[in-house]
Tab-separated table of C-alpha atoms in Angstrom:
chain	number	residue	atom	x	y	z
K	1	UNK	CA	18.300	39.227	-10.509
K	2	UNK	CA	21.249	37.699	-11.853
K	3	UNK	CA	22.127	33.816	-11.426
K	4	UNK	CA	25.782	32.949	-10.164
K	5	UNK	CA	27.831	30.828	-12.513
K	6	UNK	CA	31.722	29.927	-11.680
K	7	UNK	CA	33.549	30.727	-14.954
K	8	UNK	CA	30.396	31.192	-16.920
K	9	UNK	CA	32.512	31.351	-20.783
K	10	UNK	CA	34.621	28.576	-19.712
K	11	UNK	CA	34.838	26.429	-23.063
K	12	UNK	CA	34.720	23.006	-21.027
K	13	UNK	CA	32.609	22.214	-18.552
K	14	UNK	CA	34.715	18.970	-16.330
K	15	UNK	CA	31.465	17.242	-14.990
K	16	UNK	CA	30.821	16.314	-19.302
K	17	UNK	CA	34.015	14.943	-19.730
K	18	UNK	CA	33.651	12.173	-16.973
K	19	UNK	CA	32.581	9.743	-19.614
K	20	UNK	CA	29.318	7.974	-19.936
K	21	UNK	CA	29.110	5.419	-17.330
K	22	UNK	CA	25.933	6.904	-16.189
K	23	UNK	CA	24.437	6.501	-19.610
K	24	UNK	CA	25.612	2.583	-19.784
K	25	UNK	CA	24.008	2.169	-16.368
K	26	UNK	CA	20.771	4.199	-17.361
K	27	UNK	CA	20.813	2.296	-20.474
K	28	UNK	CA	21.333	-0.766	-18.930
K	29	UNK	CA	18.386	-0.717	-16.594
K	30	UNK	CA	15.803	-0.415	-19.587
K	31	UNK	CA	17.599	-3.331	-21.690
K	32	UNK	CA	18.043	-5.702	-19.295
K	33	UNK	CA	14.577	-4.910	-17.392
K	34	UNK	CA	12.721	-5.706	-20.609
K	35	UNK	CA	14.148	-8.631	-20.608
K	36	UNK	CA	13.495	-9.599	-17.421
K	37	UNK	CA	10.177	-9.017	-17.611
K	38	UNK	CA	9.782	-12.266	-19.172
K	39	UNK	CA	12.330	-14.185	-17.767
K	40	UNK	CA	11.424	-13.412	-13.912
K	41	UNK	CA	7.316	-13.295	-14.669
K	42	UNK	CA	8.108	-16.712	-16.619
K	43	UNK	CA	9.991	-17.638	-13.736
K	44	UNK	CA	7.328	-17.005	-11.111
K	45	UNK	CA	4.401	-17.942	-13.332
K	46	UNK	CA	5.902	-21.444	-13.364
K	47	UNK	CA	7.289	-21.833	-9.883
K	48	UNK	CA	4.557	-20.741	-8.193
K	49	UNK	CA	1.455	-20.189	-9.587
K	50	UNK	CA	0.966	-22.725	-12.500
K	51	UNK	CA	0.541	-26.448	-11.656
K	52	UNK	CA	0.703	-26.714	-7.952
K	53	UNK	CA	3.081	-24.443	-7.374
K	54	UNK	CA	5.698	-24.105	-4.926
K	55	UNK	CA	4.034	-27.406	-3.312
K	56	UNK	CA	5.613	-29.330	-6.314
K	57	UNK	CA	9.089	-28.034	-6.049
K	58	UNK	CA	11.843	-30.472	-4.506
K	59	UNK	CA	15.171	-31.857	-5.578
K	60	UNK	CA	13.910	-33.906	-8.624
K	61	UNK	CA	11.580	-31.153	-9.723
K	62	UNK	CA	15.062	-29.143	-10.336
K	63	UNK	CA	16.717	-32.095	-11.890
K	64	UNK	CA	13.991	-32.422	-14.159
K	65	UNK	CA	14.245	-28.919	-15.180
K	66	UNK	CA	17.792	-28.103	-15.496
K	67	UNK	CA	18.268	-31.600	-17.438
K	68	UNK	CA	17.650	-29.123	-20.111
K	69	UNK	CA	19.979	-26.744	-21.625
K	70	UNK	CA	16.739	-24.381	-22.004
K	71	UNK	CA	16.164	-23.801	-18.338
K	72	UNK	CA	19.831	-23.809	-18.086
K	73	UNK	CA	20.348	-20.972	-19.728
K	74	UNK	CA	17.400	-19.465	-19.200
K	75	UNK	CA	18.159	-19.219	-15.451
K	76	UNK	CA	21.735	-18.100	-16.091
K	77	UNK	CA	20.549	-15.486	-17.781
K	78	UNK	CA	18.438	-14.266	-15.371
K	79	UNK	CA	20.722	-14.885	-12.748
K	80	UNK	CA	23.136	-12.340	-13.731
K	81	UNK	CA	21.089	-10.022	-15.341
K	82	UNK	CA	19.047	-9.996	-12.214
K	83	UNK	CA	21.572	-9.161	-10.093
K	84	UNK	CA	23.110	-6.491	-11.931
K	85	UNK	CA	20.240	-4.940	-12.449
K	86	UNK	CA	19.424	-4.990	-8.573
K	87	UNK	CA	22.773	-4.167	-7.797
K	88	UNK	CA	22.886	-1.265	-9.682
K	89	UNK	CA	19.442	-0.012	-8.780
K	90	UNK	CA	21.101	-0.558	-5.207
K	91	UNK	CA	24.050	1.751	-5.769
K	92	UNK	CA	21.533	4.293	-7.040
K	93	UNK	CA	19.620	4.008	-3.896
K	94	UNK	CA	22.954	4.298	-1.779
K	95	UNK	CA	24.080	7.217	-3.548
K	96	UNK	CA	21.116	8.981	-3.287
K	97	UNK	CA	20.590	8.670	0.392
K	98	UNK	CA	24.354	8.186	2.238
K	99	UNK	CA	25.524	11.330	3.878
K	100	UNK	CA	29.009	10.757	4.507
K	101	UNK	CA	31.302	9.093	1.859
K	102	UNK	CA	32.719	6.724	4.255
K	103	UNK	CA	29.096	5.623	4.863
K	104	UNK	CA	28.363	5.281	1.222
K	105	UNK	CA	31.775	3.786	0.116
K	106	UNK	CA	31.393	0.836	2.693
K	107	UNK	CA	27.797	0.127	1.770
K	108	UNK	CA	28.979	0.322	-1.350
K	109	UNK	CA	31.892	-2.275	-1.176
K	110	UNK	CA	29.290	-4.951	0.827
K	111	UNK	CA	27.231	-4.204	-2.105
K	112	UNK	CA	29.655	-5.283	-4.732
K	113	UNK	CA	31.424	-8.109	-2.640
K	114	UNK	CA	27.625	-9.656	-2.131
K	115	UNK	CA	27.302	-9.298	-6.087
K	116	UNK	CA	30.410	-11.331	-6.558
K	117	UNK	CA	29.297	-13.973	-4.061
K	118	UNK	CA	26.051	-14.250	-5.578
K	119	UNK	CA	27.360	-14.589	-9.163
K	120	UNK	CA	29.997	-16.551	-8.809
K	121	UNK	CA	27.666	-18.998	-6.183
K	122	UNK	CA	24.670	-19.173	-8.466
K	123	UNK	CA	27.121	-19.751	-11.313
K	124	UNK	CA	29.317	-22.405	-9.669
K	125	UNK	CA	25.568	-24.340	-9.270
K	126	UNK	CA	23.820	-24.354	-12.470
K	127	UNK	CA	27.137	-24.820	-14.276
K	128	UNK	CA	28.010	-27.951	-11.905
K	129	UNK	CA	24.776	-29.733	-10.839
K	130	UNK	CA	24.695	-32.952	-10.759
K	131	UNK	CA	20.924	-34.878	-10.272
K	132	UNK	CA	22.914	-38.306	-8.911
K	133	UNK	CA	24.425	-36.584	-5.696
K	134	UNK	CA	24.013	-38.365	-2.939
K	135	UNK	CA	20.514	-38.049	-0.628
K	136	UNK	CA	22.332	-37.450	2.286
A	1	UNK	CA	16.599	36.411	2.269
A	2	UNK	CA	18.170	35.078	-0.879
A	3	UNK	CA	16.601	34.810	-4.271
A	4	UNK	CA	16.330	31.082	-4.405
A	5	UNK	CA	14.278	31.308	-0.673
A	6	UNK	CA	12.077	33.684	-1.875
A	7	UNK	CA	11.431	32.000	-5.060
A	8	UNK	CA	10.751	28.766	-2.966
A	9	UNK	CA	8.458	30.699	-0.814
A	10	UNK	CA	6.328	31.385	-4.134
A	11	UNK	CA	6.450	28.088	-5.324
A	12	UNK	CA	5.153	26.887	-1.872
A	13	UNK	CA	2.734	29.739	-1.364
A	14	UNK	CA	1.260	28.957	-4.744
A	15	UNK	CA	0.608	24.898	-3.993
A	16	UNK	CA	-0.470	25.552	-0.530
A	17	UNK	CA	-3.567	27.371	-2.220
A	18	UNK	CA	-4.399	24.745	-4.172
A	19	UNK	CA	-3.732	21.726	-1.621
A	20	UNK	CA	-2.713	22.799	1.873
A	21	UNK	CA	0.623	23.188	3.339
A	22	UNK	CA	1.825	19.934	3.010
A	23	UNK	CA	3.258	18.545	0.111
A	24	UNK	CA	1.726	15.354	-0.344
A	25	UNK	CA	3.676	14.695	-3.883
A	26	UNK	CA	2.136	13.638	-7.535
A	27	UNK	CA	1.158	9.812	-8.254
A	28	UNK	CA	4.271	10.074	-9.922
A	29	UNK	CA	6.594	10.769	-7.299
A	30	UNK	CA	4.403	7.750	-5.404
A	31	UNK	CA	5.129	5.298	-8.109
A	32	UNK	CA	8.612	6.074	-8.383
A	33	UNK	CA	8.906	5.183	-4.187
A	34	UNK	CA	7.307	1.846	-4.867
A	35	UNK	CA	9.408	1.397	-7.495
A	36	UNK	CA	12.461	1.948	-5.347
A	37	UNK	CA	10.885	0.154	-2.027
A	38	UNK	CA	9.816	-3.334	-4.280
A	39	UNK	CA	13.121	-3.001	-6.416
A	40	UNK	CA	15.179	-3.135	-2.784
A	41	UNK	CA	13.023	-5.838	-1.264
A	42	UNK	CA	13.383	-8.081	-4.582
A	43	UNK	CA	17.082	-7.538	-4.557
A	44	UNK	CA	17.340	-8.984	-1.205
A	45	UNK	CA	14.938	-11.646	-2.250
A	46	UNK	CA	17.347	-12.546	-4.454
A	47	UNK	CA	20.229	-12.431	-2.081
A	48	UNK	CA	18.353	-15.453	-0.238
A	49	UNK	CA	17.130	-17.399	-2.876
A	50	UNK	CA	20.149	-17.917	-4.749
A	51	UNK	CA	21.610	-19.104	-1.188
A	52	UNK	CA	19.030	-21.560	-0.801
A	53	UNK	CA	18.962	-23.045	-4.470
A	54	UNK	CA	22.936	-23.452	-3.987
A	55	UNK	CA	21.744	-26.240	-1.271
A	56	UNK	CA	20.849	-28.382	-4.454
A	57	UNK	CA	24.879	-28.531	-4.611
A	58	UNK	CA	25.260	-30.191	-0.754
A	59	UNK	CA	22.685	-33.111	-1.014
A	60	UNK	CA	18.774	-33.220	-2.220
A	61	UNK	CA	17.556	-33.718	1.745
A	62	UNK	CA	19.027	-30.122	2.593
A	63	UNK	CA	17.528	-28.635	-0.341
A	64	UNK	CA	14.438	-30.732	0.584
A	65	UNK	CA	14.269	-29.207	3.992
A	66	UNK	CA	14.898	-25.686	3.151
A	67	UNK	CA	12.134	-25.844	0.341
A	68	UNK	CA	9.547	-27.166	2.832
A	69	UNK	CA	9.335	-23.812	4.728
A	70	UNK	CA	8.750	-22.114	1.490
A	71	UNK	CA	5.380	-24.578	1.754
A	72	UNK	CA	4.373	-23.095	4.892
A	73	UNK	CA	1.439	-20.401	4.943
A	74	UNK	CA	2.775	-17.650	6.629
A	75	UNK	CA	6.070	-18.070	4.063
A	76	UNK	CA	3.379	-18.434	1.018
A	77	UNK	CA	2.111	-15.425	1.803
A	78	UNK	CA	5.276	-13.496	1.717
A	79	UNK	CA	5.445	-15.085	-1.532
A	80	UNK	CA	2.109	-13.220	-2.885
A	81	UNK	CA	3.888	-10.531	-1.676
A	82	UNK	CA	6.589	-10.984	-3.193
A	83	UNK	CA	5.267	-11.792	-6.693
A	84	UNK	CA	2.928	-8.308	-6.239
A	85	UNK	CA	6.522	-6.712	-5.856
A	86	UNK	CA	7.893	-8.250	-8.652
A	87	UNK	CA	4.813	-7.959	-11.033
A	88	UNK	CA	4.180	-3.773	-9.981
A	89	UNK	CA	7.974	-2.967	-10.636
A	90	UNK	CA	8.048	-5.400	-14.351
A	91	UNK	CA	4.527	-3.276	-14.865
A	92	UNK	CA	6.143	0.285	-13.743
A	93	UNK	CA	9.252	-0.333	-15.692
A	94	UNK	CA	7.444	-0.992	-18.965
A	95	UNK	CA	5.565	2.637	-18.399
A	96	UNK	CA	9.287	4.326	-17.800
A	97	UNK	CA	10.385	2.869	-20.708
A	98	UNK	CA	7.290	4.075	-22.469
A	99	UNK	CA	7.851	7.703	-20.874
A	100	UNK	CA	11.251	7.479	-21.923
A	101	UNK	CA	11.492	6.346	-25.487
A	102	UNK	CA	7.571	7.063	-26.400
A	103	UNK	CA	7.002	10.398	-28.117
A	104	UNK	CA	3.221	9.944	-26.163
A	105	UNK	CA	4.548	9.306	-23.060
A	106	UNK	CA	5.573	11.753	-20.718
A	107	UNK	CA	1.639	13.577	-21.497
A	108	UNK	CA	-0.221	9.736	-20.948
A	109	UNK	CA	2.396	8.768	-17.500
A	110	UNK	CA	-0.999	9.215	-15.453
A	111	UNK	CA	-3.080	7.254	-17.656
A	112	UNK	CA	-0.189	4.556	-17.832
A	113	UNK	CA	-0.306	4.551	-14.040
A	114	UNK	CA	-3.947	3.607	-13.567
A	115	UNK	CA	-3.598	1.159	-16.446
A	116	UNK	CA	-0.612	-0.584	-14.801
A	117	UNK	CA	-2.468	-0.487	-11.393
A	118	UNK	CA	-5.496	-2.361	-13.144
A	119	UNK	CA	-3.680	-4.757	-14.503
A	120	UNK	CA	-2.004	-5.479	-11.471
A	121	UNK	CA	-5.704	-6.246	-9.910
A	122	UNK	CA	-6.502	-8.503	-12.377
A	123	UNK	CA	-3.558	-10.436	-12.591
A	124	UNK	CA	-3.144	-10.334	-8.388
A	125	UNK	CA	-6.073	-11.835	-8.131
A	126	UNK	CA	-6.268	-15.055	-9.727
A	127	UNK	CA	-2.501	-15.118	-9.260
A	128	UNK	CA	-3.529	-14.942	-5.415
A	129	UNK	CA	-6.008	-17.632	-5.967
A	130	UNK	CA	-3.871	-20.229	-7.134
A	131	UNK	CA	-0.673	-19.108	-4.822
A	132	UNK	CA	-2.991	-19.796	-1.763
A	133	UNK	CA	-5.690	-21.845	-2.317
A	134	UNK	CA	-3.774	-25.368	-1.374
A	135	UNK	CA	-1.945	-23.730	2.063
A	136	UNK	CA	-5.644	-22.047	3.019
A	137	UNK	CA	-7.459	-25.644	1.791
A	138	UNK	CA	-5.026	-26.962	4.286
A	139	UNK	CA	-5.839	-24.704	7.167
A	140	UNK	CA	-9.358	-24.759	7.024
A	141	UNK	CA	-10.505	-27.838	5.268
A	142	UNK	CA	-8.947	-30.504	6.957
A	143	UNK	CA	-7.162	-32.317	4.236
């Protein structure tokens, strides 16, 4: 029983030379989900378990909190790790079960262009929010 | 037939002793799908609820609004549901990290899945508790 290799002495094998990107990604999932461990359980121990809970939250509840450069940043933070994180565990999942490569690179675009959206929305609010807006 | 079907043929003759014909897959291959299936759901979680904070930026009434259906009961209990999705795949994640960088723990994976699955119980249910007791207080108690 012999096993079939193409070019079995070849000195280089191309699929190693593609760089690591997969390692950065792979990497990436274990950094930034340690660290949202305790920024998202934070996030839902306060917002909806603790205190009330979601019956507490309104408009001056998030005033209150991002008043402070803390929560500020702490929900940046979790806002783009967050995403990332999903968004590559969602190009994972994509690859793994499109069939045809027009299937996965379209999924794969509406993917990215809802990560920009996202980012750039959540972004655009925490950076700009402003408690004395107007109630109406 | 070719090596690799014959070789399959084995493999499958030798687990259909053991536990009938059909594959039914280790606890590991189980925790891995709910890893995937509450990973996807969160990420469209997500999706939503950064749409409905960015209301904060058009006036404190729409925000208002939009934050009073997360106050309703059928909408709090998605919300146990989704903090059990959350709080399984932060729990999972820590064991892959431990079977990945722990010299221990690719042999203990098992053990770290029934560990992970008890704390889950414990911290579902008084998590549970508090998530519900106002909207079911509400229901059934009159005030």
């Amino acid at each position: 029983m012999t096993l079939a290799l193409d070019k079995p002495r070849s000195p280089r094998r191309p699929a190693a030379r593609r760089g690591n990107f997969e390692l950065a990604s792979w990497l990436f999932m274990r950094i930034s989900g340690l660290a949202l461990i305790i920024l998202v359980l934070g996030h839902l121990l306060i917002m909806n378990i603790l205190d009330g809970g979601v019956h507490r939250i309104n408009f001056a509840f998030v005033a209150g909190r991002w008043s402070s450069p803390f929560w500020q940043f702490w929900d940046l933070s979790m806002l783009w790790l967050a995403e990332i994180h999903g968004g590559n565990g969602l190009r994972t999942v994509i690859n793994d079960y499109a069939r045809k490569d027009a299937t996965r690179f379209w999924l794969k675009i509406m993917l990215y262009v809802s990560m920009v959206l996202i980012l750039a929305l959540g972004s655009y609010v925490i950076f700009t929010f402003d408690a004395t807006i107007p109630a109406n | 037939m070719s090596d690799s079907a014959s070789a399959t043929e084995k493999v499958a003759a030798r687990g259909s002793r053991r536990t009938g014909t059909l594959y039914r897959g280790d606890p590991g291959m189980w925790s891995w799908v709910a890893h995937r299936i509450t990973g996807v759901l969160t990420f469209f979680f997500l999706f939503a609820h950064v749409l409905d904070t960015a209301l904060v930026r058009v006036s404190p009434n729409a925000y208002d609004e939009v934050i009073e259906t997360y106050k309703t009961p059928i909408v709090n209990l998605i919300e146990v549901g989704l903090v059990g999705a959350v709080l399984y795949h932060a729990l999972n994640g820590l064991r892959v990290l431990l079977v990945d960088f722990w010299s221990k723990g690719p042999r203990l994976q098992k053990p770290m899945l029934w560990t992970i699955l008890g704390i889950w119980v414990v911290v579902m249910v008084p998590g549970a508790y508090f998530m519900l007791e106002r909207t079911v207080r509400e229901l059934f108690g009159g005030n």
